[in-house]
Coordinates of C-alpha atoms in Angstrom, one line a residue:
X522 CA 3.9 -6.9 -12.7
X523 CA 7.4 -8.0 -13.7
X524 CA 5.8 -11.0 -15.9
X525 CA 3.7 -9.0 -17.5
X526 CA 5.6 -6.7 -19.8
X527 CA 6.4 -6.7 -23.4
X528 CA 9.9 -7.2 -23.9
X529 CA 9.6 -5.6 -27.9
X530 CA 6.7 -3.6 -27.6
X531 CA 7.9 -2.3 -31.1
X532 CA 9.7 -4.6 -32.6
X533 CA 13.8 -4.6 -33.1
X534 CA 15.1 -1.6 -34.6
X535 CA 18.7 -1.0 -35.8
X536 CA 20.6 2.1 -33.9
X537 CA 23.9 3.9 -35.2
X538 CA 24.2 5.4 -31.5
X539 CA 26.7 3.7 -28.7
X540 CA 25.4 0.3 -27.1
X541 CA 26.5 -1.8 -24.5
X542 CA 25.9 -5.6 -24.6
X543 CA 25.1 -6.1 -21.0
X544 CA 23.0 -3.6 -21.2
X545 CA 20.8 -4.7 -24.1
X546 CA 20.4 -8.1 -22.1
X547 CA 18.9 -6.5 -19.2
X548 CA 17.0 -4.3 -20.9
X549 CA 12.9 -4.1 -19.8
X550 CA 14.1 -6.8 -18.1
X551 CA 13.4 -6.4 -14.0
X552 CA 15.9 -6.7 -11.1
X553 CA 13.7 -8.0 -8.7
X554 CA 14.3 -7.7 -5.1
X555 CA 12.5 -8.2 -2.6
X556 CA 10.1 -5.4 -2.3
X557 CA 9.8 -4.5 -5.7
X558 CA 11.8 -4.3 -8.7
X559 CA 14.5 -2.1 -10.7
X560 CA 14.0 -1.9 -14.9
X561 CA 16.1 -0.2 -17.4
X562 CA 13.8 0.6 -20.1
X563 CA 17.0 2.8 -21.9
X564 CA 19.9 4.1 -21.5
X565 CA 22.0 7.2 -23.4
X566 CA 25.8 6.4 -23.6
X567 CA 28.5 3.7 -21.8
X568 CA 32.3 3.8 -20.6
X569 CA 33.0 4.5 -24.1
X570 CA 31.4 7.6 -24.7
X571 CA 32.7 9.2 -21.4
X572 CA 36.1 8.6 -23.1
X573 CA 35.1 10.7 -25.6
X574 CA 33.0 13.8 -24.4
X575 CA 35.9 14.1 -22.1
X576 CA 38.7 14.1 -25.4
X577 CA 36.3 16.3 -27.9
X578 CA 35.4 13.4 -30.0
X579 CA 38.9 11.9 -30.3
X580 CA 39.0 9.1 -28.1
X581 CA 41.8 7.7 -26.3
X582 CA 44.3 7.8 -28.9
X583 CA 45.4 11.7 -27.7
X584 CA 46.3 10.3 -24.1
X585 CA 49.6 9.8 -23.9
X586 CA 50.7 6.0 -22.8
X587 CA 46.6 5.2 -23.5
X588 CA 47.8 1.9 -23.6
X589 CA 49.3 1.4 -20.0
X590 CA 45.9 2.9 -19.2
X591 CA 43.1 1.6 -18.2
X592 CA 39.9 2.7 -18.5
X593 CA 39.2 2.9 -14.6
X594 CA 42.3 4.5 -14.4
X595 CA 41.6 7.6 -16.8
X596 CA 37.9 8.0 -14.8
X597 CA 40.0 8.2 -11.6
X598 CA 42.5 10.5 -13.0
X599 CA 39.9 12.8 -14.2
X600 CA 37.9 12.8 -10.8
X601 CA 41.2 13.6 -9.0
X602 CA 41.3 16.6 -11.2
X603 CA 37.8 17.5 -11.2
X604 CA 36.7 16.7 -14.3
X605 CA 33.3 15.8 -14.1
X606 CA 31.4 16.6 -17.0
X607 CA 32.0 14.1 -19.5
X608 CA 30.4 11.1 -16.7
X609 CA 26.9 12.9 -17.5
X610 CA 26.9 11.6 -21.3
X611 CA 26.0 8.6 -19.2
X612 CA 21.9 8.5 -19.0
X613 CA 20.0 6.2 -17.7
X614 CA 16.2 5.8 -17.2
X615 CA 14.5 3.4 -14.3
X616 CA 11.2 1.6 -14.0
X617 CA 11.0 0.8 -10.2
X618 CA 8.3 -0.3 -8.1
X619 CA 9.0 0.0 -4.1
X620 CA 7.3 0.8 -0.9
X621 CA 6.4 4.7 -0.4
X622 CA 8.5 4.6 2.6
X623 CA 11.2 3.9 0.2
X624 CA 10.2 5.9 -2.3
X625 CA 10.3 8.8 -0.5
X626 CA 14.2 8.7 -0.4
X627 CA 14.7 8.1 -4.0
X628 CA 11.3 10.8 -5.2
X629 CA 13.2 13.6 -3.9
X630 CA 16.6 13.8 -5.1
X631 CA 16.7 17.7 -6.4
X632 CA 19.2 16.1 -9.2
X633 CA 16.5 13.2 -10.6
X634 CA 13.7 13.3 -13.1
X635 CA 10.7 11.8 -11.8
X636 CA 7.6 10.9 -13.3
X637 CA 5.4 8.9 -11.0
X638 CA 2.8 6.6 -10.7
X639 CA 1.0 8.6 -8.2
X640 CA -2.5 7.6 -5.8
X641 CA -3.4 11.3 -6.4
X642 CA -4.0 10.6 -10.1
X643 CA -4.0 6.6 -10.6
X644 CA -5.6 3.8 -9.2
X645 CA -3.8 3.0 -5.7
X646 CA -1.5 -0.1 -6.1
X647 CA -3.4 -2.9 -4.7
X648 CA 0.3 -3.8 -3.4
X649 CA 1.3 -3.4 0.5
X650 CA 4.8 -4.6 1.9
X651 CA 4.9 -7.6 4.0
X652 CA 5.8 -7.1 7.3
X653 CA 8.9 -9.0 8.4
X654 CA 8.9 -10.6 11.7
X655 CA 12.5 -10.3 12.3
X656 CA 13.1 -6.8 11.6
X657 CA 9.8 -6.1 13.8
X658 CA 11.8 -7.8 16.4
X659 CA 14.7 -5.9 16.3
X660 CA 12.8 -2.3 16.0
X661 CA 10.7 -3.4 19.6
X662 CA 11.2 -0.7 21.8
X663 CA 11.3 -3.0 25.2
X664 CA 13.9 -5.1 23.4
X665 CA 16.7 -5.1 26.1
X666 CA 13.7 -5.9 28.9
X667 CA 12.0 -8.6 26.6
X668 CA 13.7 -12.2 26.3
X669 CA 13.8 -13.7 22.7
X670 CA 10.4 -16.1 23.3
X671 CA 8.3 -12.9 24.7
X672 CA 10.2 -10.7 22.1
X673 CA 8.9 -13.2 19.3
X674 CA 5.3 -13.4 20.7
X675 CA 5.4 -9.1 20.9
X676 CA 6.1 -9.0 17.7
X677 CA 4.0 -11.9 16.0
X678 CA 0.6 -9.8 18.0
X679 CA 2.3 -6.3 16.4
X680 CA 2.1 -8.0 12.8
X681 CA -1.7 -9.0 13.6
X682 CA -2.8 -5.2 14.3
X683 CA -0.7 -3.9 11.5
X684 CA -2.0 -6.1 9.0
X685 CA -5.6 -5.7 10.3
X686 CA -4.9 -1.9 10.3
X687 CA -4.1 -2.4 6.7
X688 CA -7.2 -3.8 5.9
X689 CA -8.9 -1.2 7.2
X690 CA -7.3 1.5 5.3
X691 CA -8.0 0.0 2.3
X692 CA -11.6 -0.6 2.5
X693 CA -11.8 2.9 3.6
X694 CA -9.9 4.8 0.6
X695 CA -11.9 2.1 -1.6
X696 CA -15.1 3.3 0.0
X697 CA -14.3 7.3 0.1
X698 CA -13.7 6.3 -3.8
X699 CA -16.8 4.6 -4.2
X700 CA -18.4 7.8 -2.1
X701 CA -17.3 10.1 -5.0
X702 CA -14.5 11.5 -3.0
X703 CA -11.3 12.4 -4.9
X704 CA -8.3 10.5 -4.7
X705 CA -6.6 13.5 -3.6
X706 CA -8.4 12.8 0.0
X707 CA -9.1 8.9 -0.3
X708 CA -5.2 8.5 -0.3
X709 CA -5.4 10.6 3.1
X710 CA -6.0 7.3 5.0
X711 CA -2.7 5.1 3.0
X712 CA 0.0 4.3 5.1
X713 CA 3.9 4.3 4.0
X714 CA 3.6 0.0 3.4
X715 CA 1.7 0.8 0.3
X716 CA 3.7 0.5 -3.0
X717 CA 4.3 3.3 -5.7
X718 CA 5.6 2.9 -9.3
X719 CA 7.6 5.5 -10.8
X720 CA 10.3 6.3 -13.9
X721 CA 13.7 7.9 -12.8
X722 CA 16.0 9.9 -15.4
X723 CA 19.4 11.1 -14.3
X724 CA 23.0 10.6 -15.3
X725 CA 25.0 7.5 -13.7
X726 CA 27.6 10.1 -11.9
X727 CA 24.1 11.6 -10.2
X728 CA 22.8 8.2 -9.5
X729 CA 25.7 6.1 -8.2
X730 CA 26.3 9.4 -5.7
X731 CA 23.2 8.9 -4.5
X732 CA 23.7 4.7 -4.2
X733 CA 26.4 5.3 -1.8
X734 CA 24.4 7.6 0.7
X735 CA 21.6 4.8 0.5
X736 CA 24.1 2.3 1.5
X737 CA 24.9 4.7 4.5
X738 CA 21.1 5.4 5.6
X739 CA 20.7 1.4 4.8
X740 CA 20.1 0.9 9.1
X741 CA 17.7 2.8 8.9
X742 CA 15.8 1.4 6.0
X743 CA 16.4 -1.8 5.3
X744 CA 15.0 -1.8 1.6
X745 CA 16.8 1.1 1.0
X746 CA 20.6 -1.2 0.3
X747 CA 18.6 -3.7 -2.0
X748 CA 17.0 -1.2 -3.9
X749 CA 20.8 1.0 -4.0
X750 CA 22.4 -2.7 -4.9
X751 CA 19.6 -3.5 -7.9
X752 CA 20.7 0.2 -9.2
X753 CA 24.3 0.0 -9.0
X754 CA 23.9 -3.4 -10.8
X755 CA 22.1 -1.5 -13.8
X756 CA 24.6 1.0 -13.4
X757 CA 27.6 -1.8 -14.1
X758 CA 25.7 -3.1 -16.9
X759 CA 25.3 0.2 -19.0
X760 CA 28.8 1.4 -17.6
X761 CA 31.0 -1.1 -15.9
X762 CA 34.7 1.2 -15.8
X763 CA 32.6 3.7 -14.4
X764 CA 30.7 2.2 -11.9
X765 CA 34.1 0.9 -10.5
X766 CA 35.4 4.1 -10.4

């Protein structure tokens, strides 16, 4: 869990390559929200070296007027002209720990490397989301027929069975484990609630694309805008012109 992870697993090391300050400070450190967490544990590359994959090395002494320039401003000149190579020096790499239900979004993105902590393989999370009563009350199907007290007590006995149901589940994948089954067909009987852990590679043009149609699909998933807010966050840390862009 977030408390539990060694910040200098191999001591400090001295690096010639580009670093970014607030990036180093958040560094295998996790952005906690509230069903899980985002963790940067490295990053390839800042605002910086955009500037110069996009000048062959040079920098921004060959713009013209660099210096009524800003760096937002060059980014947004060379999107306008479809220039959008140099914004994948920019690499980032993500611990994150969510519901499956999330996960699900974020797992299949054709342009992401993932390497998960998968049920088929591992030990399943002993994790499971909470259920919250006010979304619950929102999502009831009768709402417009229901007033708020009846609404509150529909939703308070739909908590009860879900939570009991969730019980259930797991004493039955732990007892198809304990059977000898594989976890290939234990993890038959876990529902969507249950967490997943898993590392995500990709360059910060790829991921803050994908942010912004999180932030869009947000109604229908609630977790989905803390989890795209947590990643932008990293994102500004690593490359802050660029994430503005």
């Amino acid at each position: 869990m977030p408390g539990e992870f060694d910040l200098e697993p191999n001591g400090v090391s001295l690096t010639k390559r580009l670093t970014v300050p607030s990036a180093e400070d958040i560094l295998f450190h996790p952005q906690e929200v509230k069903n899980g967490f985002v963790r940067l544990v490295d990053y390839m590359g800042g605002d910086e070296s955009v500037l110069y994959a996009a000048t062959g090395g040079v920098g921004r002494e060959c713009i013209v007027d660099e210096s009524n320039l800003s760096n937002e401003e060059i980014y947004r000149s060379m999107i306008h002209n479809g220039v959008y190579n140099p914004f994948k020096f920019v690499q980032l790499k993500l611990h994150i720990e969510m519901p499956i239900s999330s996960a699900l979004f974020w797992v299949y993105i054709e342009k992401f490397k993932i390497n998960e902590y998968s049920a088929r393989y591992s030990v399943l999370l002993d994790k499971v989301r909470e259920i919250n009563k006010d979304e619950l009350i929102k999502s009831i199907v009768y709402s417009s027929v229901l007033d708020e007290k009846n609404k509150e007590v529909a939703a308070e006995n739909a908590i009860r069975v879900i939570n009991d149901t969730i019980k259930h589940t797991r004493c039955s994948y732990d007892s198809m484990i304990g059977a000898g089954f594989s976890r290939e067909l234990a993890r038959i009987c876990v529902g969507l609630g249950n967490y997943t852990q898993f590392y995500l590679s990709a360059n910060i043009k790829d991921l803050l694309s994908t942010v912004k149609i999180a932030k869009k699909r947000a109604v229908e998933s609630p977790d989905l805008i803390e989890f795209a807010d947590a990643i932008e966050y990293v994102c500004e840390q690593v490359a802050p012109a660029v994430t503005k862009t």
